[in-house]
PDB file of C-alpha atoms in Angstrom:
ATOM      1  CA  UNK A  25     -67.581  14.459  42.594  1.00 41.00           C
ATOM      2  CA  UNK A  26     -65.819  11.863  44.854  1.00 40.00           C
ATOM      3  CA  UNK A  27     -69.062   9.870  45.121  1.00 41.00           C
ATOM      4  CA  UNK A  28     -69.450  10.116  40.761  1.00 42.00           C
ATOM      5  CA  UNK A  29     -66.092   8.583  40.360  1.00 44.00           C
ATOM      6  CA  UNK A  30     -66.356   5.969  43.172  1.00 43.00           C
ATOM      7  CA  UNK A  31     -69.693   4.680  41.503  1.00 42.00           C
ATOM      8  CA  UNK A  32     -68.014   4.654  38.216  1.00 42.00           C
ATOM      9  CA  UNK A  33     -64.973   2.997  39.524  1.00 42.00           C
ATOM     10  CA  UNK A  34     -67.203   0.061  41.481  1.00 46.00           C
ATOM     11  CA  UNK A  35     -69.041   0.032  37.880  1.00 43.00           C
ATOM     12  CA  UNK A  36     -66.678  -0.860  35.983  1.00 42.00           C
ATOM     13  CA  UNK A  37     -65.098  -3.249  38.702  1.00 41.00           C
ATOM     14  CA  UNK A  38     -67.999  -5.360  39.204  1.00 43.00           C
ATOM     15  CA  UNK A  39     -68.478  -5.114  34.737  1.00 40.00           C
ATOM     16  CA  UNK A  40     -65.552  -6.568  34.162  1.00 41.00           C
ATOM     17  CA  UNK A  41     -65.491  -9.053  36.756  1.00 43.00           C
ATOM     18  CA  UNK A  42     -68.722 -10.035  35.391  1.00 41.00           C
ATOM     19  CA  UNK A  43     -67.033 -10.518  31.649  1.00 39.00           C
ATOM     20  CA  UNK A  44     -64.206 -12.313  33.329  1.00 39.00           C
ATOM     21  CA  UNK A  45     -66.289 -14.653  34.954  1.00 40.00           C
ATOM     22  CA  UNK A  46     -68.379 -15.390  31.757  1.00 39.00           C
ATOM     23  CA  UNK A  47     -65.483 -15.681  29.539  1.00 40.00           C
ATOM     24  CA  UNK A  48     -64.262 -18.527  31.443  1.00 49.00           C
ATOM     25  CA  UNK A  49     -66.899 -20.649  31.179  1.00 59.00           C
ATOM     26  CA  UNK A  50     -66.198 -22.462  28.132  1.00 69.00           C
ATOM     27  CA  UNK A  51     -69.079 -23.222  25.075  1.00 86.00           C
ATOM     28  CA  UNK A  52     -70.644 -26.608  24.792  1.00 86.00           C
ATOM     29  CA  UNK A  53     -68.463 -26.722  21.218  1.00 87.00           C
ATOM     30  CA  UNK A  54     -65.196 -25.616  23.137  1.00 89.00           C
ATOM     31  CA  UNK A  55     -65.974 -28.628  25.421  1.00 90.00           C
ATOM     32  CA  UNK A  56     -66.889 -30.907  22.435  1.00 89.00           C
ATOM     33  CA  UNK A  57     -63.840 -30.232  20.615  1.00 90.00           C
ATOM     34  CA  UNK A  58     -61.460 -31.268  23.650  1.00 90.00           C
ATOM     35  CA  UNK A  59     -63.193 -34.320  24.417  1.00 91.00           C
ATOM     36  CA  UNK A  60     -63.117 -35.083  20.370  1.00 89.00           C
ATOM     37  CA  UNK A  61     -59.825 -34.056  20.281  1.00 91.00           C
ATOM     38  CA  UNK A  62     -58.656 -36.605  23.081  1.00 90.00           C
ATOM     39  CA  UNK A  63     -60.428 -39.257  21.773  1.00 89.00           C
ATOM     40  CA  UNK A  64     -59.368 -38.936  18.062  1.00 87.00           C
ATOM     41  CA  UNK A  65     -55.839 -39.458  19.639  1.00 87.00           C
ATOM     42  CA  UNK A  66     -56.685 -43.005  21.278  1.00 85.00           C
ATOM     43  CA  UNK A  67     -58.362 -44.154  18.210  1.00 83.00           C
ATOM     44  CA  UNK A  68     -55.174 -42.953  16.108  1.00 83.00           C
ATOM     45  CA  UNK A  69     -52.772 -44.748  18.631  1.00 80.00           C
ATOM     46  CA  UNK A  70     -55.134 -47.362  18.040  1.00 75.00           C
ATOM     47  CA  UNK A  71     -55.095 -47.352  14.094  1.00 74.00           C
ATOM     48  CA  UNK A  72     -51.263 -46.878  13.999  1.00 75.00           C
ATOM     49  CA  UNK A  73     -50.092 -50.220  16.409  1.00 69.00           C
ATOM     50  CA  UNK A  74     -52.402 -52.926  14.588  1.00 62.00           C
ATOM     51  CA  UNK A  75     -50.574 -55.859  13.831  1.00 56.00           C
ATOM     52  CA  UNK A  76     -47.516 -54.732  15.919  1.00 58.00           C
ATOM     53  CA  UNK A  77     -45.597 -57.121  18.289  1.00 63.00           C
ATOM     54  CA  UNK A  78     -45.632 -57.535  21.990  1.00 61.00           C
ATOM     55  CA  UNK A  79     -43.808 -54.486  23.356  1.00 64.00           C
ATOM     56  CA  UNK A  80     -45.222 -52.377  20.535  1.00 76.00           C
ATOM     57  CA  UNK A  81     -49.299 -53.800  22.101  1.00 79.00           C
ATOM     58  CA  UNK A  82     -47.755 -53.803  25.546  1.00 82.00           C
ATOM     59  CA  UNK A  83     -46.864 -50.076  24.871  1.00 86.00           C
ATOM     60  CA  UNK A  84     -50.272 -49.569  23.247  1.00 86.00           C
ATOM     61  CA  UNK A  85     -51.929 -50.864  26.278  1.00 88.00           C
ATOM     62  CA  UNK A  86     -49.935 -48.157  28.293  1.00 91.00           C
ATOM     63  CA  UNK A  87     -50.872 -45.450  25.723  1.00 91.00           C
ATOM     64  CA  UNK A  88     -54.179 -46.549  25.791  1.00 91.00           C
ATOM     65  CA  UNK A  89     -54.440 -45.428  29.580  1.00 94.00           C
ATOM     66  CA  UNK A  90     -52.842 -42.372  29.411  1.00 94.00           C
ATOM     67  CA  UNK A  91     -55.859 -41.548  26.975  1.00 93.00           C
ATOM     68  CA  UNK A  92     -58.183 -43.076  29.944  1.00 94.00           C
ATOM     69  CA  UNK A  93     -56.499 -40.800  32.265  1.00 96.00           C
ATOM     70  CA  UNK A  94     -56.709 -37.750  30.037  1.00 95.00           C
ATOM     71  CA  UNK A  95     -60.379 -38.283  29.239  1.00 94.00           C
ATOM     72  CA  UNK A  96     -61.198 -38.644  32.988  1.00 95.00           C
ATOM     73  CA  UNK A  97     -59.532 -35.226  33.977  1.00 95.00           C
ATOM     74  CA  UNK A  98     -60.864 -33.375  31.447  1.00 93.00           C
ATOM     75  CA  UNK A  99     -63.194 -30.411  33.059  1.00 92.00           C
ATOM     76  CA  UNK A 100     -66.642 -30.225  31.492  1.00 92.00           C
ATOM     77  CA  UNK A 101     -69.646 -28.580  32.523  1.00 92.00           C
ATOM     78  CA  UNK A 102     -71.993 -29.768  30.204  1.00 92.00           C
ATOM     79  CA  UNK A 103     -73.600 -33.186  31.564  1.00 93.00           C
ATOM     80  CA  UNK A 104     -74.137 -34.830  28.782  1.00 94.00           C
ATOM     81  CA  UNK A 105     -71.036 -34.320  28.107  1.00 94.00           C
ATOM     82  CA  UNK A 106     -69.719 -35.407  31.196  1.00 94.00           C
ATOM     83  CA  UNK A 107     -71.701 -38.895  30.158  1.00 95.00           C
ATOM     84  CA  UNK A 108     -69.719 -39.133  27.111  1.00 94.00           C
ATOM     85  CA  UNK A 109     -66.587 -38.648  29.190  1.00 94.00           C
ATOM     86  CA  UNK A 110     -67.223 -41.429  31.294  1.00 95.00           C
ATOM     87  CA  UNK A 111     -68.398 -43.390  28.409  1.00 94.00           C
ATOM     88  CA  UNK A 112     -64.863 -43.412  26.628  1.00 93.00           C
ATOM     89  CA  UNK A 113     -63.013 -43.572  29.746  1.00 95.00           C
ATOM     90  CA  UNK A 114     -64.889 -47.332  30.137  1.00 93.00           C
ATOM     91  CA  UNK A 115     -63.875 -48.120  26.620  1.00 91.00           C
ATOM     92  CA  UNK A 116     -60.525 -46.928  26.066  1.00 90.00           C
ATOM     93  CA  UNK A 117     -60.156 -48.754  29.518  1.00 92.00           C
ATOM     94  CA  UNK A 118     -61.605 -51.546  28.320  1.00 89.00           C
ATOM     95  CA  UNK A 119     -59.521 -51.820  25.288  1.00 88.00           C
ATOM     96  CA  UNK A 120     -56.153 -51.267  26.952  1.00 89.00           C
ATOM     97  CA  UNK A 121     -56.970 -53.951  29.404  1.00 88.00           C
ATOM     98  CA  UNK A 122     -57.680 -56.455  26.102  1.00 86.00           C
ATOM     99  CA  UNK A 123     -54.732 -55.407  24.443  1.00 84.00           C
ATOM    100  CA  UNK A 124     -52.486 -55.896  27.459  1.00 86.00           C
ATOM    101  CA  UNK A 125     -54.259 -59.359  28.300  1.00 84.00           C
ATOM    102  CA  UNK A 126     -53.489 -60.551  23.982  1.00 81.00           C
ATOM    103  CA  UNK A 127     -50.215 -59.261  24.427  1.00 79.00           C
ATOM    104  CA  UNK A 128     -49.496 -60.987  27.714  1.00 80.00           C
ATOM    105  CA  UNK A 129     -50.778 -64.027  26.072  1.00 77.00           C
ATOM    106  CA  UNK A 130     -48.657 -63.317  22.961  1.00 74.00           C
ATOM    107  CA  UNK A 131     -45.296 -63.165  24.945  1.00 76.00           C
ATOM    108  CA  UNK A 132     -46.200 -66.848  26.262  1.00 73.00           C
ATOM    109  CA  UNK A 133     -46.663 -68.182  22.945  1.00 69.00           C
ATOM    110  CA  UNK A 134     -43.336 -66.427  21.728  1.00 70.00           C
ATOM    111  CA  UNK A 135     -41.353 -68.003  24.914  1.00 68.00           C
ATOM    112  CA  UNK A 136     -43.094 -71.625  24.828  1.00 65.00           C
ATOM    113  CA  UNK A 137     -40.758 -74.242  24.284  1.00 71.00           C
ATOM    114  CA  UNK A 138     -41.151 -76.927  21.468  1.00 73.00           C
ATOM    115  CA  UNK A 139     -42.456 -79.663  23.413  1.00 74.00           C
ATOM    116  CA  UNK A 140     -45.907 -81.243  23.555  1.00 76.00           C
ATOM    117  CA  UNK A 141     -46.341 -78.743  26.681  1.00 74.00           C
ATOM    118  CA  UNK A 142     -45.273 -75.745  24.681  1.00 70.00           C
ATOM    119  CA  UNK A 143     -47.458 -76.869  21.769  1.00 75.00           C
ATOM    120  CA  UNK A 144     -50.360 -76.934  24.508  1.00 77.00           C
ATOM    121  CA  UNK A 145     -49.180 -73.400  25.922  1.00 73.00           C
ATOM    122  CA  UNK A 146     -49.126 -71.902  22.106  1.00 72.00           C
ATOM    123  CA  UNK A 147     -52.516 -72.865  21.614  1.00 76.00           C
ATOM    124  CA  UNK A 148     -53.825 -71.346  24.841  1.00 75.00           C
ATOM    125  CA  UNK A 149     -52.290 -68.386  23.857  1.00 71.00           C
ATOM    126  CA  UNK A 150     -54.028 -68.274  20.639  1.00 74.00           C
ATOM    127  CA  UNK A 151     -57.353 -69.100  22.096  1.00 77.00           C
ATOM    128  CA  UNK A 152     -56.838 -66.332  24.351  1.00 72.00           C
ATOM    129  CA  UNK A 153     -55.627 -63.755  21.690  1.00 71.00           C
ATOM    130  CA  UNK A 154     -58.434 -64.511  19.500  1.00 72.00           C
ATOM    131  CA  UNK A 155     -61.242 -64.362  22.559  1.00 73.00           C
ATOM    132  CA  UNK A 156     -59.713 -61.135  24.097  1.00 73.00           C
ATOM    133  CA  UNK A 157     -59.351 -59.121  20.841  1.00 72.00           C
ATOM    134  CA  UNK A 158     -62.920 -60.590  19.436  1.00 75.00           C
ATOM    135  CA  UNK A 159     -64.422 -59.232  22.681  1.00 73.00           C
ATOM    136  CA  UNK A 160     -62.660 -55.918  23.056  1.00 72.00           C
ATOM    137  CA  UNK A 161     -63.256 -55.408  19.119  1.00 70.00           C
ATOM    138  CA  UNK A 162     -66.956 -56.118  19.273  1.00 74.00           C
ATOM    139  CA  UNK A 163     -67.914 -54.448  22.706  1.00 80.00           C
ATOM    140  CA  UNK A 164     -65.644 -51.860  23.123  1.00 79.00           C
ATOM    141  CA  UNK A 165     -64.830 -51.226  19.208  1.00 77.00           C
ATOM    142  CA  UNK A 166     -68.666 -51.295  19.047  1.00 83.00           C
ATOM    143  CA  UNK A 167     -69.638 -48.926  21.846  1.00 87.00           C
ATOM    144  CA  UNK A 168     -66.586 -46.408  20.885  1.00 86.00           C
ATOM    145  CA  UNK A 169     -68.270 -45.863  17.377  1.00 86.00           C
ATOM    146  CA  UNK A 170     -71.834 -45.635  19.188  1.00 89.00           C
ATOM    147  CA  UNK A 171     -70.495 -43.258  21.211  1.00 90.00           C
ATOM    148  CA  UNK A 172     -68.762 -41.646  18.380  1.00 89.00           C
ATOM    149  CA  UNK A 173     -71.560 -41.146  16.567  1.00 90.00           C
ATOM    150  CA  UNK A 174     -74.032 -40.022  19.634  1.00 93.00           C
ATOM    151  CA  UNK A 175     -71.244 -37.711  20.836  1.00 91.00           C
ATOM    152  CA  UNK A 176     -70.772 -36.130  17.082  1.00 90.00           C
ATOM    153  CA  UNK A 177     -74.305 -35.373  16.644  1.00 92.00           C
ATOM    154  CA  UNK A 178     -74.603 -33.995  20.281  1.00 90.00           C
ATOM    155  CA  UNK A 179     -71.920 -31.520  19.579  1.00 90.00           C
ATOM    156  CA  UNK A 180     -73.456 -30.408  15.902  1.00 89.00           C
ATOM    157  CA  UNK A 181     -76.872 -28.968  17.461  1.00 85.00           C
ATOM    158  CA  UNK A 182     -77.074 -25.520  18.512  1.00 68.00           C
ATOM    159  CA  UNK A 183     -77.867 -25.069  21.981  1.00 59.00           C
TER     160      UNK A 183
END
């Protein structure tokens, strides 16, 4: 009778380890919707702070990274979903480092004084502004919707 119960008990042990184990491992939508969810928030921090002032882009470019960093330490299994993950890492990185480069470039336009040097120092800044944001909005902006799109209709097929 000893033996009965000792089987049963080393049964049920090893069943629900096995459910605990396979519990844990999270769906391919479970992972989808974290990565989505993280990436929804850069692009909202990024909707919110057009058109703001310095601090408000320097801040943005700070935000911006703390969205890098969360992408990167997210824990996914799925490999093509680890590809997206290191796809918006690159671009969210990429944009921060634009938006902290036009707001950089801002600031020295904002403290140039009115002189023919200033004058010279204003228009730098522009050119700058205008480059970096044309560049981060049409390779970064670009790629983020590409990968957007790619990453949406990944997560919408069934295994």
């Amino acid at each position: 009778m000893f033996f009965v119960r000792k089987n049963t008990v080393i049964t049920s042990l090893s069943l629900s380890i096995a459910l605990l184990v396979t519990s844990c491992n999270e769906t391919k939508v479970s992972q989808c919707q974290r990565l989505i969810k993280v990436v929804n928030q850069g692009t909202s921090l990024i909707d919110n702070n057009k058109g703001k002032q310095v601090t408000t882009s320097l801040q943005l470019s700070r935000d911006l990274q703390t969205v890098t960093k969360s992408i990167q330490e997210l824990k996914l299994a799925d490999s093509k979903l680890q590809e997206f993950q290191s796809n918006f890492a690159k671009v969210f990185d990429q944009l921060s480092q634009g938006i902290s480069t036009a707001a950089k470039a801002l600031s020295t336009a904002k403290t140039s004084e009115a002189s023919s040097a200033g004058r010279q120092k204003i228009q730098k800044a522009r050119t700058d502004i205008d480059s970096t944001l044309t560049v981060a909005a049409t390779t970064a902006g670009k790629q983020s919707d590409t990968f957007g799109n790619q990453l949406n209709e990944y997560c919408s097929q069934s295994k």
